[in-house]
Protein backbone atom coordinates (compact mmCIF):
# COMPACT_ATOMS: atom_id res chain seq x y z
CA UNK A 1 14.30 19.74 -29.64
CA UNK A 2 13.78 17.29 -26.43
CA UNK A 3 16.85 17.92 -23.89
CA UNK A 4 17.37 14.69 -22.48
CA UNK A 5 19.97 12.13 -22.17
CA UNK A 6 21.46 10.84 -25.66
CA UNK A 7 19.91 13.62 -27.41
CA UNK A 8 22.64 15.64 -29.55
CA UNK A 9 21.99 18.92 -27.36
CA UNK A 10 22.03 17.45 -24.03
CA UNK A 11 25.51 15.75 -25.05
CA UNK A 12 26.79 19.24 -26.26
CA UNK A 13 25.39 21.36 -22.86
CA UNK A 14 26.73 18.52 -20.76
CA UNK A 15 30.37 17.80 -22.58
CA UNK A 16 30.93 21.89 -22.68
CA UNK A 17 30.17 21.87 -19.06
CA UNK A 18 33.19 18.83 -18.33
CA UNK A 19 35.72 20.13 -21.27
CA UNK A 20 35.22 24.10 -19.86
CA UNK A 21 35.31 23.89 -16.31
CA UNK A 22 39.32 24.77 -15.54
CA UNK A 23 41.51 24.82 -12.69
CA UNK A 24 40.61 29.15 -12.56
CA UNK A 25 43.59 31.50 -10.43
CA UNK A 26 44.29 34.63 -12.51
CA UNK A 27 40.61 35.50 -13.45
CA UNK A 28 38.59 35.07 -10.33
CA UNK A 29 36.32 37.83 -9.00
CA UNK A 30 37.82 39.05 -5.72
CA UNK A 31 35.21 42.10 -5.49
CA UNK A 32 31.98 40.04 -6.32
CA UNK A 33 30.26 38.73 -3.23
CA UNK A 34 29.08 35.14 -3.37
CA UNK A 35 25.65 33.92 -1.83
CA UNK A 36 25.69 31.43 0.65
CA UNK A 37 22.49 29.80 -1.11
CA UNK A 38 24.72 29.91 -4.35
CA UNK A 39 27.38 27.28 -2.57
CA UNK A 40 25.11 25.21 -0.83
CA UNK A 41 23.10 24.82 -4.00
CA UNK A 42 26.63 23.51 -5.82
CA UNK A 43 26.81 21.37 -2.42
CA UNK A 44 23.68 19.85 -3.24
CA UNK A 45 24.35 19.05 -6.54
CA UNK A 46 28.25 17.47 -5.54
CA UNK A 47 26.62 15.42 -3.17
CA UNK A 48 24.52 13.36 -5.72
CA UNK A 49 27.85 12.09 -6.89
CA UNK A 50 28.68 8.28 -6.21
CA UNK A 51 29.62 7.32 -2.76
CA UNK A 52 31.21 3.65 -1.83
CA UNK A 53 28.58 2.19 0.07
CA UNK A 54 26.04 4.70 -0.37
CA UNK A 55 27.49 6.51 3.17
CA UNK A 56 26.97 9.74 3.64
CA UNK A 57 30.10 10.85 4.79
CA UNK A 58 31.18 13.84 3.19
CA UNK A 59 31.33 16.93 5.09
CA UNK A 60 31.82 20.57 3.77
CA UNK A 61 33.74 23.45 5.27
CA UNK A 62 32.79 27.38 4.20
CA UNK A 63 35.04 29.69 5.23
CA UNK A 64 34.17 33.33 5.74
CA UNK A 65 34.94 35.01 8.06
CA UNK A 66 37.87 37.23 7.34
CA UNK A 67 40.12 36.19 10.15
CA UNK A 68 39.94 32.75 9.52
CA UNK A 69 40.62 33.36 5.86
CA UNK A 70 43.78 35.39 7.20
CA UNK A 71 44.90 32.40 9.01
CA UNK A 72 44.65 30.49 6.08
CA UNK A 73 46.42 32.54 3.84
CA UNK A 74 49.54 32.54 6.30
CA UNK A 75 49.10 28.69 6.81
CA UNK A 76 49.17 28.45 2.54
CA UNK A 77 52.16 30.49 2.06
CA UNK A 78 54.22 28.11 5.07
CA UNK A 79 53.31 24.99 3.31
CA UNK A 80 54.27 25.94 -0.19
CA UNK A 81 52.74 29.42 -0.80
CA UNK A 82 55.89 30.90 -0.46
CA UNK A 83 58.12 29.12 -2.24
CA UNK A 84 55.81 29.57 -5.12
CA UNK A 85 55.73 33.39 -5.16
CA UNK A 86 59.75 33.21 -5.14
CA UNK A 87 60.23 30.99 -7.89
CA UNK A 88 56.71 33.37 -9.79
CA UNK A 89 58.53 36.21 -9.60
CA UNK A 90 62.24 34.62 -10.30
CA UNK A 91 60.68 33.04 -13.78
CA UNK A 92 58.57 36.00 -14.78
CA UNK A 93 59.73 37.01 -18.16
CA UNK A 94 61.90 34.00 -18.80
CA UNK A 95 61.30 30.97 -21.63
CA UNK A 96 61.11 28.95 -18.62
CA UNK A 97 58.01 26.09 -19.67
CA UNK A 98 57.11 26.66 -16.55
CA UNK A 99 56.92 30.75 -15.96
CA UNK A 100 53.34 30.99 -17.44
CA UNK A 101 52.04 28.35 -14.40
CA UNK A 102 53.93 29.74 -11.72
CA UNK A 103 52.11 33.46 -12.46
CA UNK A 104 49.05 31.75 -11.73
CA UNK A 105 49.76 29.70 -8.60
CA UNK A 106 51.66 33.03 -7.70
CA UNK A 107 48.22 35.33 -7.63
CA UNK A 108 46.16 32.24 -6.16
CA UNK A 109 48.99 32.37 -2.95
CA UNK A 110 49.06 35.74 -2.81
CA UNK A 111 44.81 35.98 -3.30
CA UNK A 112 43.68 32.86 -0.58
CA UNK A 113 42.78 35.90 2.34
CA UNK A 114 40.57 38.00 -0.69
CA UNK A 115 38.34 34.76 -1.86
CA UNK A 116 34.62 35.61 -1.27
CA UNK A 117 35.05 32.19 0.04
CA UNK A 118 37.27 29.17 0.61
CA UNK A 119 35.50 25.66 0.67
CA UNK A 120 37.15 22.55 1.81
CA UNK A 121 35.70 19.35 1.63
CA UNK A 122 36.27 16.27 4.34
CA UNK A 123 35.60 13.06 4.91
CA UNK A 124 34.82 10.93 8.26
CA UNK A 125 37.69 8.73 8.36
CA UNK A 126 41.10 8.64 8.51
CA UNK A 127 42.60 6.76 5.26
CA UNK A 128 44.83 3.24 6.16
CA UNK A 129 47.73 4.22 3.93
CA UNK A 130 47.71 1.00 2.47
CA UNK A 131 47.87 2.25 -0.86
CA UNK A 132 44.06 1.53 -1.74
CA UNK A 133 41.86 4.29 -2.79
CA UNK A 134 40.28 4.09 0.42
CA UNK A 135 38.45 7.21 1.54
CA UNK A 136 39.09 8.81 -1.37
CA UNK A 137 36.84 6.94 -3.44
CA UNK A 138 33.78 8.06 -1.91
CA UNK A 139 35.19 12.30 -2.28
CA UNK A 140 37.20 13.11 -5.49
CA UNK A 141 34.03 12.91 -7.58
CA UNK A 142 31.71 14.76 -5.47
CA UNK A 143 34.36 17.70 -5.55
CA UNK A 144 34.89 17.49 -8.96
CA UNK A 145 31.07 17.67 -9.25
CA UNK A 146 31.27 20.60 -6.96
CA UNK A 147 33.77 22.10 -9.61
CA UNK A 148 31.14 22.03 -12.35
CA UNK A 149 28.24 23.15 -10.33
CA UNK A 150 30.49 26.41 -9.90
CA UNK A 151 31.13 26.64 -13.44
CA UNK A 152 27.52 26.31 -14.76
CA UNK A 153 26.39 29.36 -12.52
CA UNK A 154 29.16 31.42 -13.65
CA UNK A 155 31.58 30.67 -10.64
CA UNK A 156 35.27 29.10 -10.62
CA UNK A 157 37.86 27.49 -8.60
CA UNK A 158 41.04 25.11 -8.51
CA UNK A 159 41.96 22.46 -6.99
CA UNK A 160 44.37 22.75 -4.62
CA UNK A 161 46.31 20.73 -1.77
CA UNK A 162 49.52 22.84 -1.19
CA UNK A 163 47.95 23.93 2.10
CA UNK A 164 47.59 20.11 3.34
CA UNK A 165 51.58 20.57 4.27
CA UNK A 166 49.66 22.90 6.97
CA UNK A 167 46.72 20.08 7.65
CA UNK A 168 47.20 19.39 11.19
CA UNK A 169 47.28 23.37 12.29
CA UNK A 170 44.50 23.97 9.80
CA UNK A 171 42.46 20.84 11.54
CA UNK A 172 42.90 23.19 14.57
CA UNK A 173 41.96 25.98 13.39
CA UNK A 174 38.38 24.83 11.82
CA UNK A 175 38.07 22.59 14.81
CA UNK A 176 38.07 19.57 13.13
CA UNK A 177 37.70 16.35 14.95
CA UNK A 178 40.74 13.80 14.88
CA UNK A 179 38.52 11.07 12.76
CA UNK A 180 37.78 13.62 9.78
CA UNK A 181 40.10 14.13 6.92
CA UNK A 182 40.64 16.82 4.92
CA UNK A 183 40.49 16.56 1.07
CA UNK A 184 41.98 19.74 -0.68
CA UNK A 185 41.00 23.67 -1.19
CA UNK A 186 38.33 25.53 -3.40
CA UNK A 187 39.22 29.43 -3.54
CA UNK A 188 35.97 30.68 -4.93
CA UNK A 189 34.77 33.25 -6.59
CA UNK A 190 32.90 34.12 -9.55
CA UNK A 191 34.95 34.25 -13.04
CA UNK A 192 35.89 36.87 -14.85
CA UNK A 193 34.17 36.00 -18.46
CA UNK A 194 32.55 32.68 -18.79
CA UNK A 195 34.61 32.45 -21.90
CA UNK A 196 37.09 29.26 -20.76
CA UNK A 197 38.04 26.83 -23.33
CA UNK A 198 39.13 23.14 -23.34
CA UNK A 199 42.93 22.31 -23.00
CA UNK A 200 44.72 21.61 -26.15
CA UNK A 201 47.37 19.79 -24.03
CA UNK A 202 45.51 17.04 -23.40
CA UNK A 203 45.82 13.87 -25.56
CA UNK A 204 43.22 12.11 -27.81
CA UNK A 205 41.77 9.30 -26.41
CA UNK A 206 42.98 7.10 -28.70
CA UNK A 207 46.64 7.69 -27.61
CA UNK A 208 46.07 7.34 -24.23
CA UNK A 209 43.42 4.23 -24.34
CA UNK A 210 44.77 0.83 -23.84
CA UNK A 211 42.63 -2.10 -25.03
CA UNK A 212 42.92 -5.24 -23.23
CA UNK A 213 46.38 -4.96 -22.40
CA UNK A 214 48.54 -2.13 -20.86
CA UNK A 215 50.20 -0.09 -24.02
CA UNK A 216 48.41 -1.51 -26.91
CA UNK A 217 46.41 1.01 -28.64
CA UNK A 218 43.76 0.97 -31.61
CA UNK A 219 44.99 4.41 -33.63
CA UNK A 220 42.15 3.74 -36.21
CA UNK A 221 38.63 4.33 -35.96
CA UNK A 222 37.67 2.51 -39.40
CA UNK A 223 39.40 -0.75 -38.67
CA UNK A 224 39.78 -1.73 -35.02
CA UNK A 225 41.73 -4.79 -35.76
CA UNK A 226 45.11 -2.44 -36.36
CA UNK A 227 46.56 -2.65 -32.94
CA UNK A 228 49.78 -0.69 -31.83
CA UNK A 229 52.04 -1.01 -28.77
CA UNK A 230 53.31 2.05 -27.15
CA UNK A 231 56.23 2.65 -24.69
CA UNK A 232 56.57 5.62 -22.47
CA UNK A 233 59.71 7.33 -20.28
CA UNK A 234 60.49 10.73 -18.44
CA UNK A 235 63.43 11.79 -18.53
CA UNK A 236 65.41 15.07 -17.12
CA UNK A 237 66.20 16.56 -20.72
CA UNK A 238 65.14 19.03 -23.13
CA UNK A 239 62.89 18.17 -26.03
CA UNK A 240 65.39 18.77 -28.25
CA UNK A 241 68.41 16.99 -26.79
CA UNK A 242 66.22 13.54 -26.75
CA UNK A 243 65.11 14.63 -30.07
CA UNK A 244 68.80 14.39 -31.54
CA UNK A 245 69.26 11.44 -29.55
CA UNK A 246 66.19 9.31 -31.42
CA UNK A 247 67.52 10.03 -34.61
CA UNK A 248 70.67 8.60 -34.03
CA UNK A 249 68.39 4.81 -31.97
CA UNK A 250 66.48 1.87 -33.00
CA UNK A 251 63.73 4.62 -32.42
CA UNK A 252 64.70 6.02 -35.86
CA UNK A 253 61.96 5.69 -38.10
CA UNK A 254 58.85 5.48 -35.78
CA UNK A 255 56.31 7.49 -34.74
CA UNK A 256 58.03 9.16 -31.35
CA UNK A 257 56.21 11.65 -29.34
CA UNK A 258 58.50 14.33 -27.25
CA UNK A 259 56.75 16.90 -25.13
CA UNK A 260 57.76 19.02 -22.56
CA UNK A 261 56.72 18.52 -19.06
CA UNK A 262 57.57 20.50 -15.71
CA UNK A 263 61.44 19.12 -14.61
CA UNK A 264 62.41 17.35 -18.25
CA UNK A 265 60.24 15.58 -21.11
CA UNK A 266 58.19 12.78 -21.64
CA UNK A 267 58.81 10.36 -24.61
CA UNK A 268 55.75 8.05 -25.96
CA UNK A 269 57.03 5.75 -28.58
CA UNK A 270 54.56 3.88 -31.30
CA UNK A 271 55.33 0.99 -33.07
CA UNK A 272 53.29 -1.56 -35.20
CA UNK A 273 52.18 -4.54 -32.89
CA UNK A 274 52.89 -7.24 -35.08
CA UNK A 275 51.65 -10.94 -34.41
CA UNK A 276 53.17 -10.99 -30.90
CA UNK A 277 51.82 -7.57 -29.26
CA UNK A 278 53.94 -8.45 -25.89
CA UNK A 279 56.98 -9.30 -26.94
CA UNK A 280 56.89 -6.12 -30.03
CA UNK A 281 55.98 -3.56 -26.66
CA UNK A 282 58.85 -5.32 -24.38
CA UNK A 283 61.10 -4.75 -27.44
CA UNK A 284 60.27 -1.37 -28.09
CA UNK A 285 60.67 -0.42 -23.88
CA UNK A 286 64.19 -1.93 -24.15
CA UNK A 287 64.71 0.36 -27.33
CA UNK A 288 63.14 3.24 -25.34
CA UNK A 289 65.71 2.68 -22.43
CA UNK A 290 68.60 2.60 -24.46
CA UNK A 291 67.98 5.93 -25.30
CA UNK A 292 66.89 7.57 -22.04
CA UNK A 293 68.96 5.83 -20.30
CA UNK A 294 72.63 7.97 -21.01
CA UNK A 295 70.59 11.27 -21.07
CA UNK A 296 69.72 10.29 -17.19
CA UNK A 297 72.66 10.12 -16.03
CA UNK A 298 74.04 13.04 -18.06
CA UNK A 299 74.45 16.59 -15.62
């Protein structure tokens, strides 16, 4: 069988690689040593990733020596680090939605001095704050790239910017000049098992997908033409309090998504779009509002 683009193996190697490379903490390899050749190589390969303007600007950091790393570790835990060891170890063996996470970031604070290595990479140029993508264009894909050149050789990582709280004593440390920003943290090491597994949290494409106009989705894939509108809200509440409080709305009766989210719930509400798709999704937000609306203000 040829491997090459469009072919149906090189679209399952590839779309394996994207859906299997996770944000790794709790299974990383602290005692495996990790080449230098192996990183650059995964350097190489980030860097082919677009760049505004075709400027090289990207600069990468490798961090070994242990001192440094030791430095680092203390500079995590000020900015954050901390905090989230506390809260680990004040959730751990609760139903709190949030206990299973917080184990994780927990061993990643408590691991940053161990890594085999700690990459960070930075960008010449200091970003305008005006909102606009800016820098940041030309760097979040060539780290994510960097994130699945790790994964295909057996490696992981996650991406992490607690320690930017730290940024300006960490620009000190590394000796970073003042025109060079930093973009986040790779801890890595090689995995324990290459046996990761897309999320099952994410949502289908077809939820999430707006055609043409923000909130109107096409749920079918045999008839295009069937158009939805969908409304969405966060709200401090559990699930099932905003549950009780749909059944009882103009809500009643429609296809209403509640899922649990760190600090309260998210609501995504469908409804048929009718022969006026604006005025059926401005109609369902108002709906939406009338229900989250009393359960924000509630203690």
């Amino acid at each position: 069988m040829e491997f090459e683009p469009g072919t149906d193996r090189y679209v399952e190697v590839v779309d394996h690689a994207l859906t299997t490379t996770r944000a790794v903490r709790m299974r990383l390899d602290l005692e495996r040593p990790v080449d230098d050749q192996v990183l650059l190589d995964c350097i190489d390969v980030a860097e082919q990733a677009p760049t505004g303007g075709n400027m090289g600007s990207r600069r990468w950091m490798i961090i070994r020596d242990q001192a440094t790393k030791d430095r680092l570790a203390e500079l995590y835990l000020a900015a954050g680090g901390s905090w989230v060891i506390e809260t680990a170890e004040r959730l751990e063996g609760t139903d709190h939605p949030n206990a299973r996470m917080m184990q994780g970031a927990k061993r990643l604070a408590e691991s940053i001095a161990s890594m085999p290595a700690l990459v960070i990479p930075t960008i010449i140029g200091r970003h305008d704050g005006s909102g606009r993508p800016g820098l940041f264009d030309s760097v979040i894909q060539s780290g994510w790239s960097f994130m699945v050149a790790l994964r295909s050789r057996g490696l992981g990582t996650v991406w992490t910017t607690m320690y930017l709280g730290q940024a300006d004593a960490v620009a000190e440390l590394l000796e970073l000049p003042d025109d060079v920003t930093q973009i986040c943290l790779f801890p890595v090491a090689y995995t324990k098992g290459v046996d990761f597994s897309p999320s099952h949290r994410r949502r289908p494409a077809r939820d999430i997908t707006y055609f043409d106009r923000f909130g109107r989705i096409r749920p079918s894939a045999d008839d295009p033409s069937v158009v939805e509108v969908v409304a969405e809200a966060d709200v401090k509440a559990r699930p099932e309090v905003i549950i009780a409080a749909i059944a009882d709305s103009a809500l009643a009766g429609l296809r209403v998504d509640v899922e649990q989210i760190p600090g309260g719930s998210r609501i995504r509400a469908h409804a048929a779009a009718g022969n006026d798709p604006s005025a059926r999704r401005s109609e369902l937000v108002a709906q939406l509002a009338d229900v989250v609306q009393p359960l924000t203000h509630q203690d």
